[in-house]
PDB file of C-alpha atoms in Angstrom:
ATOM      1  CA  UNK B 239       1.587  15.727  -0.906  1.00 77.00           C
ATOM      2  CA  UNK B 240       3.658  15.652  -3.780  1.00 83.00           C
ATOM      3  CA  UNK B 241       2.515  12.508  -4.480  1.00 85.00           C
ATOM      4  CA  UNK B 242      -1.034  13.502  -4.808  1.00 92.00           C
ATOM      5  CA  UNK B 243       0.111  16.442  -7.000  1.00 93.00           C
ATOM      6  CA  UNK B 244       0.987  13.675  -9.475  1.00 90.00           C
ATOM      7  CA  UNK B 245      -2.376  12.614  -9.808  1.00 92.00           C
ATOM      8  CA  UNK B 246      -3.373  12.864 -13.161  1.00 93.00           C
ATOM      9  CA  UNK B 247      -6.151  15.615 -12.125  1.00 95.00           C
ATOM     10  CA  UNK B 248      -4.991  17.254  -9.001  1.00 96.00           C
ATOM     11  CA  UNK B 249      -6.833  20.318  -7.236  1.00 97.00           C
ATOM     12  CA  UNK B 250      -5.697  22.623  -4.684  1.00 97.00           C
ATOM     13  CA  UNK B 251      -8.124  24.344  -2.013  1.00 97.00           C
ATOM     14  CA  UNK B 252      -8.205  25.914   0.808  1.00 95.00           C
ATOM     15  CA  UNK B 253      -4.727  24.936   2.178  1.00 97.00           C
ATOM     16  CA  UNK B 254      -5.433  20.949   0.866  1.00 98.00           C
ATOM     17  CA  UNK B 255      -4.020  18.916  -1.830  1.00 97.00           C
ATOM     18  CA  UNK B 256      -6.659  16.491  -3.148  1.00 98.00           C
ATOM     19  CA  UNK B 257      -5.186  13.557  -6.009  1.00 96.00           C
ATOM     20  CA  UNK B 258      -7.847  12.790  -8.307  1.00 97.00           C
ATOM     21  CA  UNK B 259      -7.436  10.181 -10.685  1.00 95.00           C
ATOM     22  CA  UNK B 260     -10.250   9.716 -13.050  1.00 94.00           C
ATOM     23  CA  UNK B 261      -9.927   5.585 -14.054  1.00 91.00           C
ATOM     24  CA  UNK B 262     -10.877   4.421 -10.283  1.00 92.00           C
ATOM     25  CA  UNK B 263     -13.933   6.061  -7.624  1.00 94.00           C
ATOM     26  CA  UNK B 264     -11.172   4.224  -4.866  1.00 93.00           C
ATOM     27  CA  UNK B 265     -10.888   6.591  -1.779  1.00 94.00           C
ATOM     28  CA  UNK B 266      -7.444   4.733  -1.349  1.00 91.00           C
ATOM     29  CA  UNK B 267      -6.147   6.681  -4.502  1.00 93.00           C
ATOM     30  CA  UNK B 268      -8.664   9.467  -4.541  1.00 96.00           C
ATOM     31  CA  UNK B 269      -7.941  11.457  -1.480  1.00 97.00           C
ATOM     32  CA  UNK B 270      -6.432  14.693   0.046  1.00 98.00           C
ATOM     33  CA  UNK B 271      -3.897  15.949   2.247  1.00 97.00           C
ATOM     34  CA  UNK B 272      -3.421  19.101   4.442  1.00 97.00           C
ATOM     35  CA  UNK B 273      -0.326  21.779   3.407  1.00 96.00           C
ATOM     36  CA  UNK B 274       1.936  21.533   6.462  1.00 94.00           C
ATOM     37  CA  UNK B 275       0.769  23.803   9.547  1.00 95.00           C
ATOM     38  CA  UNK B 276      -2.454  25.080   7.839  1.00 97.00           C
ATOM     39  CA  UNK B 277      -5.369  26.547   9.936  1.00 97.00           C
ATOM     40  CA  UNK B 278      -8.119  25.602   7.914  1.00 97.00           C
ATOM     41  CA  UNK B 279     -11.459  27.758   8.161  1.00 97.00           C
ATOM     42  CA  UNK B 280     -14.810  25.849   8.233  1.00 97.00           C
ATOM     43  CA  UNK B 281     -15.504  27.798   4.913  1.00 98.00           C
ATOM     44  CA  UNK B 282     -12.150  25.832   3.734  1.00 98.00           C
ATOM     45  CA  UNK B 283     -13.344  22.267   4.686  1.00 98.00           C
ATOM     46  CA  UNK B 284     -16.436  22.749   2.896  1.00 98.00           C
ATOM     47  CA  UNK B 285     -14.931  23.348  -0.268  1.00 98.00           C
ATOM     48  CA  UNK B 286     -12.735  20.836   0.312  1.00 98.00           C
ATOM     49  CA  UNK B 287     -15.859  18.695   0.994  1.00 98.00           C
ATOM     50  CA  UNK B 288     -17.530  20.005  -2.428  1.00 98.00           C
ATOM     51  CA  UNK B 289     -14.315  19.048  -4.545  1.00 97.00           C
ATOM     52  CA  UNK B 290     -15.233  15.362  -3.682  1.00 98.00           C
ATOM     53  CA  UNK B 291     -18.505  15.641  -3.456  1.00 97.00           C
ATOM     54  CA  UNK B 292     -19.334  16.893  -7.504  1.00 97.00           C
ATOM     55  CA  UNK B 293     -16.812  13.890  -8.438  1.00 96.00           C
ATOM     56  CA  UNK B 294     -18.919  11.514  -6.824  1.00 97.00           C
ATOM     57  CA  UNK B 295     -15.929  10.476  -4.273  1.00 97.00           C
ATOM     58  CA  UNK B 296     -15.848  10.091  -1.144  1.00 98.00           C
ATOM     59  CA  UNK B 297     -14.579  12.567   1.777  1.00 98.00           C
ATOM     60  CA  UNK B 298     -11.680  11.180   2.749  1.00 98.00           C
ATOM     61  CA  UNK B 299      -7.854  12.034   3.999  1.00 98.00           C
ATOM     62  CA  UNK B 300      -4.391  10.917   4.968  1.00 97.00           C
ATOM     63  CA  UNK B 301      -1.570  12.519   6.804  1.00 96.00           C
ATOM     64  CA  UNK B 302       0.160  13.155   9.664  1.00 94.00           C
ATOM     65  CA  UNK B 303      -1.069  15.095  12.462  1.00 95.00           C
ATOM     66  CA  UNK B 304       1.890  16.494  13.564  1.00 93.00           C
ATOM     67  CA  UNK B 305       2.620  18.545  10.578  1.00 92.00           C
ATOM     68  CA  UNK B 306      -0.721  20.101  10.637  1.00 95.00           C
ATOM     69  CA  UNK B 307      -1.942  19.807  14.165  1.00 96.00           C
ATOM     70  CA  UNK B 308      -5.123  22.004  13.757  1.00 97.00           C
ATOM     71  CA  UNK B 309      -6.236  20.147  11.160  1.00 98.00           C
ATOM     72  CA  UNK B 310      -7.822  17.465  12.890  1.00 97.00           C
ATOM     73  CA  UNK B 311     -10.025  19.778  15.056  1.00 97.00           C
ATOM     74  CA  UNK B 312     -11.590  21.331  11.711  1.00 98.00           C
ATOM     75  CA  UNK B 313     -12.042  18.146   9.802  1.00 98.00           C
ATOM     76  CA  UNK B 314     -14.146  16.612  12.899  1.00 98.00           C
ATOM     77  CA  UNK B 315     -16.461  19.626  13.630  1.00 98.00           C
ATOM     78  CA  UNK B 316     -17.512  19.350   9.488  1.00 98.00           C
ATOM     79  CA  UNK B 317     -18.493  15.076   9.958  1.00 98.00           C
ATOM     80  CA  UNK B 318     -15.269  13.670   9.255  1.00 98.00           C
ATOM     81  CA  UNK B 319     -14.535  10.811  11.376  1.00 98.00           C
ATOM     82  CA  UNK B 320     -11.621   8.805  11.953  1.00 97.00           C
ATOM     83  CA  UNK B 321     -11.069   5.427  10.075  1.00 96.00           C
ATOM     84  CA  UNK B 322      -8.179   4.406  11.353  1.00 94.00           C
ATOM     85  CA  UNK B 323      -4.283   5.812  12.807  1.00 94.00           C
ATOM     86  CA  UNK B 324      -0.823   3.497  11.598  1.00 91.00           C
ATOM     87  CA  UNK B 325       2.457   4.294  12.651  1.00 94.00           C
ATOM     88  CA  UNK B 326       4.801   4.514  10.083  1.00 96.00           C
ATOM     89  CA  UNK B 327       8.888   3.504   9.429  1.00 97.00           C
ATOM     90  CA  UNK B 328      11.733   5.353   8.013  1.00 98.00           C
ATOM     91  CA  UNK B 329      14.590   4.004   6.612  1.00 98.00           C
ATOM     92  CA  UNK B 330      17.420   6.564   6.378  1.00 98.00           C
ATOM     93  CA  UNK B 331      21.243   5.380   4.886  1.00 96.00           C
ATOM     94  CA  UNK B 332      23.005   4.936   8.312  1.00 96.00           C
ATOM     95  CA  UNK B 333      20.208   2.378   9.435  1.00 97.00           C
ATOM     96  CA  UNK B 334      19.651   0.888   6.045  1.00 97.00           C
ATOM     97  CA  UNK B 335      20.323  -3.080   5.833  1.00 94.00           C
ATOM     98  CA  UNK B 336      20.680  -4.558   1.807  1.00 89.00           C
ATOM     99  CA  UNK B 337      19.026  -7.913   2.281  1.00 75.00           C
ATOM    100  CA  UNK B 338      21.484 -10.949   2.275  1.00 75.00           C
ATOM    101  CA  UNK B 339      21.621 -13.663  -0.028  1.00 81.00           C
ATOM    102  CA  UNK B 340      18.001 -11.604  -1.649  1.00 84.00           C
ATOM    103  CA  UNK B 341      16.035 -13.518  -4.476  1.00 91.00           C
ATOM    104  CA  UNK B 342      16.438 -11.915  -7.827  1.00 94.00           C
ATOM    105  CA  UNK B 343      14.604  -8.644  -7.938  1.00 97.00           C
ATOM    106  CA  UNK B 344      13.546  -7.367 -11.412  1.00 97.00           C
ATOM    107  CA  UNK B 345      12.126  -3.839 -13.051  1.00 98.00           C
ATOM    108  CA  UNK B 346       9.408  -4.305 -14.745  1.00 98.00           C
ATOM    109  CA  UNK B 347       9.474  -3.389 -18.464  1.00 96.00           C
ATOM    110  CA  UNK B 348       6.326  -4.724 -20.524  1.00 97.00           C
ATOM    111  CA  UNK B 349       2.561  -4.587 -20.159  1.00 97.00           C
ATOM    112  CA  UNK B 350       2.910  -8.157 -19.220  1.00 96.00           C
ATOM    113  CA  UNK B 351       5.163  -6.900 -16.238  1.00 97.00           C
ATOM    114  CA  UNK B 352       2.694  -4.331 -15.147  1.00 98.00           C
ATOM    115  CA  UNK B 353      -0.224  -6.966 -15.227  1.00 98.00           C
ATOM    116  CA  UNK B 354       1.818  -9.617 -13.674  1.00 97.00           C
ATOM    117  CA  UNK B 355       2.862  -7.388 -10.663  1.00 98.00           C
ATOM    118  CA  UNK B 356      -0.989  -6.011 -10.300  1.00 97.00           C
ATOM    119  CA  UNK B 357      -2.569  -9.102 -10.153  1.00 97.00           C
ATOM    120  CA  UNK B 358       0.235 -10.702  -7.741  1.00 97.00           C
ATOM    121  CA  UNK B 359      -0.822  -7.869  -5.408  1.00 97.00           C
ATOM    122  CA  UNK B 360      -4.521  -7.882  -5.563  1.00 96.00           C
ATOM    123  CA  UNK B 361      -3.930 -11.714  -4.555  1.00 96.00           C
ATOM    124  CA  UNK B 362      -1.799 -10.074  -1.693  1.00 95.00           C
ATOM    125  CA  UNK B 363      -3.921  -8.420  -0.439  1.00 93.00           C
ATOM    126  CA  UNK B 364      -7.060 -10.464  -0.619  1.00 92.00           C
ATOM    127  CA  UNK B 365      -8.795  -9.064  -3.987  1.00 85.00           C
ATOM    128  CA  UNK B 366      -9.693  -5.628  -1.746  1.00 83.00           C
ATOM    129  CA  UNK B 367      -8.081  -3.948  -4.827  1.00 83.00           C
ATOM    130  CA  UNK B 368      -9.225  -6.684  -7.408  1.00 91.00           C
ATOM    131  CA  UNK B 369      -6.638  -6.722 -10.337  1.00 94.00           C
ATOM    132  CA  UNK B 370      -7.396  -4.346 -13.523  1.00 95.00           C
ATOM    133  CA  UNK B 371      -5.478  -2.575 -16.159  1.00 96.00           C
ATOM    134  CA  UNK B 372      -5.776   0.636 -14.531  1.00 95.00           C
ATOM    135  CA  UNK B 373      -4.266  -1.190 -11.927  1.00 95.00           C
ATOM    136  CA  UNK B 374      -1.257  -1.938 -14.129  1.00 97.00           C
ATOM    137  CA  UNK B 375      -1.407   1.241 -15.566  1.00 96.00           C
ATOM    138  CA  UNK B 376      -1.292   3.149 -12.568  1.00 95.00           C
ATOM    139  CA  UNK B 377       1.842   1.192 -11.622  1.00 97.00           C
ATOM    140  CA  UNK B 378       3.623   2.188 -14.970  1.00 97.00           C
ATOM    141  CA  UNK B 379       2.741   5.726 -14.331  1.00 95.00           C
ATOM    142  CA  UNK B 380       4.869   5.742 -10.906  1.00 95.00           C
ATOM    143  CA  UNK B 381       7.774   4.018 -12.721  1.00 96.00           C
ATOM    144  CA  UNK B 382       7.528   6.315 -15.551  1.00 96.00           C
ATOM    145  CA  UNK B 383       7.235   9.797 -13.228  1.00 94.00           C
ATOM    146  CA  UNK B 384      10.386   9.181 -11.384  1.00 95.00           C
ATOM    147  CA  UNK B 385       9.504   6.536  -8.651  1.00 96.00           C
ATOM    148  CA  UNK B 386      10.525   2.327  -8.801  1.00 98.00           C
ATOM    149  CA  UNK B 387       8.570  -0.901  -8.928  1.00 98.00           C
ATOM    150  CA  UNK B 388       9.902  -4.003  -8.278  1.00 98.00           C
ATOM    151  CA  UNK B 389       9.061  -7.433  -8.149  1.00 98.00           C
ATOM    152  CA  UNK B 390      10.177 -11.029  -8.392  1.00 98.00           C
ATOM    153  CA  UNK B 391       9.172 -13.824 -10.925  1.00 97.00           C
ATOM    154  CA  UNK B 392       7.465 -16.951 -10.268  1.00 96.00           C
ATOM    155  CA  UNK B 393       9.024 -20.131 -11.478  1.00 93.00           C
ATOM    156  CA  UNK B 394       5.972 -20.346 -13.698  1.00 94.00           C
ATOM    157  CA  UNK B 395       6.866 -16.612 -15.015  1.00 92.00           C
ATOM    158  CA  UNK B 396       4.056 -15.024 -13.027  1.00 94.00           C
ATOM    159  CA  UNK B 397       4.618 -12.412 -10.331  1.00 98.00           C
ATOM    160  CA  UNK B 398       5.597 -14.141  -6.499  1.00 98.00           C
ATOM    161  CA  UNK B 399       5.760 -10.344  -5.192  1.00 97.00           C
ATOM    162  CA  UNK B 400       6.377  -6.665  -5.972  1.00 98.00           C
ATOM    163  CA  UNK B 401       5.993  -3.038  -4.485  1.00 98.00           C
ATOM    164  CA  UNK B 402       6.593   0.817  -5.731  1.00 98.00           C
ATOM    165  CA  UNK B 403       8.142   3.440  -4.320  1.00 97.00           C
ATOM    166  CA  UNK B 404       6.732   7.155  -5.528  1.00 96.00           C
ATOM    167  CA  UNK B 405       9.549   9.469  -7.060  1.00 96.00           C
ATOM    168  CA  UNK B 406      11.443  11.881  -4.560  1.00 95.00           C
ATOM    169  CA  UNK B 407       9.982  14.805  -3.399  1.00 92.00           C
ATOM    170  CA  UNK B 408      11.642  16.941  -0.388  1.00 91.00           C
ATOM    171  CA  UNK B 409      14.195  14.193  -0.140  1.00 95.00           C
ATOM    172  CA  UNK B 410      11.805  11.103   0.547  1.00 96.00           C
ATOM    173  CA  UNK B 411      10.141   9.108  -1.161  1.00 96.00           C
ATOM    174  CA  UNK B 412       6.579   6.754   0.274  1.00 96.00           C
ATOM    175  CA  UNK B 413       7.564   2.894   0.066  1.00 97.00           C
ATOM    176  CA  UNK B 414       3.941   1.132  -1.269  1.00 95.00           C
ATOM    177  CA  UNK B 415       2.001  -1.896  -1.771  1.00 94.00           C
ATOM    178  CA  UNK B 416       4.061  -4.679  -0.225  1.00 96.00           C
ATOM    179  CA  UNK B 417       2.864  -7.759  -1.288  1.00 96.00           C
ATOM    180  CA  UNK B 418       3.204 -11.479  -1.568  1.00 96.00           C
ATOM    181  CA  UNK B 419       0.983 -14.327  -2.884  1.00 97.00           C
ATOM    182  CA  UNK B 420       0.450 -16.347  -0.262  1.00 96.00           C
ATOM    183  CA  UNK B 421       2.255 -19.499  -1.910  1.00 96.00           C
ATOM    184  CA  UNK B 422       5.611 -17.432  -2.273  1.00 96.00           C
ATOM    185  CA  UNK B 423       5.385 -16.213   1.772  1.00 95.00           C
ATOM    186  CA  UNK B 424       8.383 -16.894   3.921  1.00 93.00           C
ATOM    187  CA  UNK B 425      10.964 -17.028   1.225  1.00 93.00           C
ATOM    188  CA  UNK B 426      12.220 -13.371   1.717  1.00 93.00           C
ATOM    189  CA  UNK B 427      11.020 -11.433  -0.897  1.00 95.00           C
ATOM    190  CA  UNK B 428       9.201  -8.809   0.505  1.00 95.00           C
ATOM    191  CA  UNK B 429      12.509  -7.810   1.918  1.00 95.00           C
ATOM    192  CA  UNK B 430      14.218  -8.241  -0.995  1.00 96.00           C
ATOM    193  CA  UNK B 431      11.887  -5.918  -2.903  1.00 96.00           C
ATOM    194  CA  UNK B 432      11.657  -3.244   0.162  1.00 97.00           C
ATOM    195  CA  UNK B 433      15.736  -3.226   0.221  1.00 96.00           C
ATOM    196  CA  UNK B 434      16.170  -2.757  -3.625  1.00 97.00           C
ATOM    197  CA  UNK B 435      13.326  -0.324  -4.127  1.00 97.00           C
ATOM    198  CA  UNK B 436      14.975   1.946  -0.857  1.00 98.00           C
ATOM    199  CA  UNK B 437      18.612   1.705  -2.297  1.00 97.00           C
ATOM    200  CA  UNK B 438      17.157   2.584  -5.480  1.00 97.00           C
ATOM    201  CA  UNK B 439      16.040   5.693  -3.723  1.00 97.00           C
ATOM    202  CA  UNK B 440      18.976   6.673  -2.115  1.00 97.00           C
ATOM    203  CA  UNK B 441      20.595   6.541  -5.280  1.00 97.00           C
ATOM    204  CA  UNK B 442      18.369   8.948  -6.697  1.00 96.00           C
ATOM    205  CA  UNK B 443      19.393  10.936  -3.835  1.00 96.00           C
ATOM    206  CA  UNK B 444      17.078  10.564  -0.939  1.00 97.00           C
ATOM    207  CA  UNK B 445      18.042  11.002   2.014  1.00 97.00           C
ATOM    208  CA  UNK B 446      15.279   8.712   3.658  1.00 98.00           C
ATOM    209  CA  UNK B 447      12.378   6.467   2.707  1.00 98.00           C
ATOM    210  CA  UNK B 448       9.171   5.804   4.528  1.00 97.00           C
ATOM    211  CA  UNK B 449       6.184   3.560   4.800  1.00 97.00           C
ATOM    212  CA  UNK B 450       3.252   2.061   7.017  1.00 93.00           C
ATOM    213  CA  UNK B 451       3.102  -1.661   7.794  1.00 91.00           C
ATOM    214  CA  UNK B 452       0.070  -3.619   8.068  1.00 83.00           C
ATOM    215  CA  UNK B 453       0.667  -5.953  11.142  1.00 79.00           C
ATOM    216  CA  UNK B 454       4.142  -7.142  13.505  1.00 79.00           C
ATOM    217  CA  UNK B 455       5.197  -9.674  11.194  1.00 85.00           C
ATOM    218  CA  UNK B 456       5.565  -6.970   7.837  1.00 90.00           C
ATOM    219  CA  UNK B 457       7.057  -4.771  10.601  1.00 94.00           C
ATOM    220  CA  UNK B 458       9.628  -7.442  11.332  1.00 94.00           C
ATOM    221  CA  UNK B 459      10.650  -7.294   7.715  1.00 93.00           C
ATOM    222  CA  UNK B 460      10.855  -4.059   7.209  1.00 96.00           C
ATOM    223  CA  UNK B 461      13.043  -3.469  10.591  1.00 96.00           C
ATOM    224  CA  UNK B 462      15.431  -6.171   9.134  1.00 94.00           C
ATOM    225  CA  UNK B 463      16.040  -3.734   6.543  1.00 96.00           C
ATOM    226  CA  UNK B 464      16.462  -0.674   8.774  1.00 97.00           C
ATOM    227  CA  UNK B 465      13.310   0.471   9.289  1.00 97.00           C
ATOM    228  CA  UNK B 466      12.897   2.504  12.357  1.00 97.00           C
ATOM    229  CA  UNK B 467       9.499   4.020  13.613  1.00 96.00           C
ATOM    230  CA  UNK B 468       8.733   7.811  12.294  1.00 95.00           C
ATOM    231  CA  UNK B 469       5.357   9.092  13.622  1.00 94.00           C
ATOM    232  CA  UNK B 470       1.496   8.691  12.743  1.00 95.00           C
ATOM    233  CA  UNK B 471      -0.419   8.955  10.257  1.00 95.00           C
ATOM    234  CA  UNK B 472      -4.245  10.092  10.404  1.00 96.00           C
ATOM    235  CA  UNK B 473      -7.135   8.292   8.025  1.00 97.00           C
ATOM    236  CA  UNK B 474     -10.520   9.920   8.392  1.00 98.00           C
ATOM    237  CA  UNK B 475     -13.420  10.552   5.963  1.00 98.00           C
ATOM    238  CA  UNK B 476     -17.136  11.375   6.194  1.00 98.00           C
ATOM    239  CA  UNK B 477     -19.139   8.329   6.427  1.00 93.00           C
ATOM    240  CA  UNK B 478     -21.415   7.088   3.441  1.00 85.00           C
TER     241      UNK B 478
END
């Protein structure tokens, strides 16, 4: 939530917190979240619903059922279907694990950095997020509000792999973006980047750090570094 209240245009209604950030239509970036134990009217989903809809965006939400279990109810009786449901990890300082022996892990300081670290992770992650400068720009913005990104250099100067972590908020901060190119895979750094962005956190203060893993092998990793399973998280939008 606080995350999405860092948006560059956030807007608040009806109980919801809906990020808006103007350079990208992505529902990955653009998207809301319910205020923790709402009951949300119909009357409130549809303006919910009408926020997205006059920015040309789609639908769409993220968050954890638990925290606002009559939220799902509402969202389904207005259309809103359900894309998919992750578990996610927290990492807390008893169960944390510094990686051993890590690559060297750097903060990135220039435009170059930003770029580098963008288009490492649109490789990542198979172009679904093909590399941009609002891409890079978005990552300078987390750095810049109080949050980390990390990555390690290539021998040829590029980017082998990075991350972010958002700033703290309520203690916690959302681990991000994971990625590797896939000619730099199996040489440890995406635990090298997960363990320096997390200590980085709890030196801010946190008290715990969280994120969602895409498969059992990034789970592996992440457990390694003391990752330990925290609850659910809901995806679900109105379809096109």
């Amino acid at each position: 939530m606080a995350n999405l209240r860092r948006r560059p245009e956030p807007v608040e209604t009806g109980g919801f917190v809906l990020g808006i950030d103007p350079s990208t239509t992505s529902a990955h970036i653009n998207y809301a979240t319910p205020l923790p134990g709402i009951v949300p009217t119909s009357d409130d989903v549809a303006a919910l619903v009408s926020v997205f809809r006059a920015r040309e965006l789609k639908p769409r939400l993220e968050f954890a059922p638990n925290a606002a279990p009559e939220v799902a109810a509402a969202l389904y009786a207005a259309g809103f279907t359900v894309e998919e449901e992750h578990e996610y990890l927290v990492c807390v300082t008893d169960s944390f694990n510094p990686a051993v022996d890590p690559p060297l892990v750097e903060t990135p300081d220039t435009d170059a950095d930003f770029l580098a670290i963008d288009a490492a992770l649109a490789e990542a992650f198979g172009d679904e997020f093909p590399a941009s400068r609002e891409g890079a720009a978005r990552l300078r913005r987390i750095q810049d509000m109080g949050g980390a990104v990390r990555f390690v250099r290539a021998s040829d100067a590029s980017c082998a792999g990075g991350a972010s972590c958002s700033a703290p908020a309520v203690g916690t901060s959302e681990l991000a973006g994971v990625g590797t190119r896939p000619q730099h895979r199996g040489r440890g750094i995406a635990a090298a980047v997960v363990a320096n962005l997390t200590e980085s956190m709890f030196a801010k203060g946190n008290s715990s750090v969280w994120l969602e893993y895409g498969g059992d092998g990034s789970r592996r990793v992440y457990e390694r570094v003391g990752y330990r399973p925290g609850g659910r998280r809901l995806y679900v939008s109105i379809p096109d």
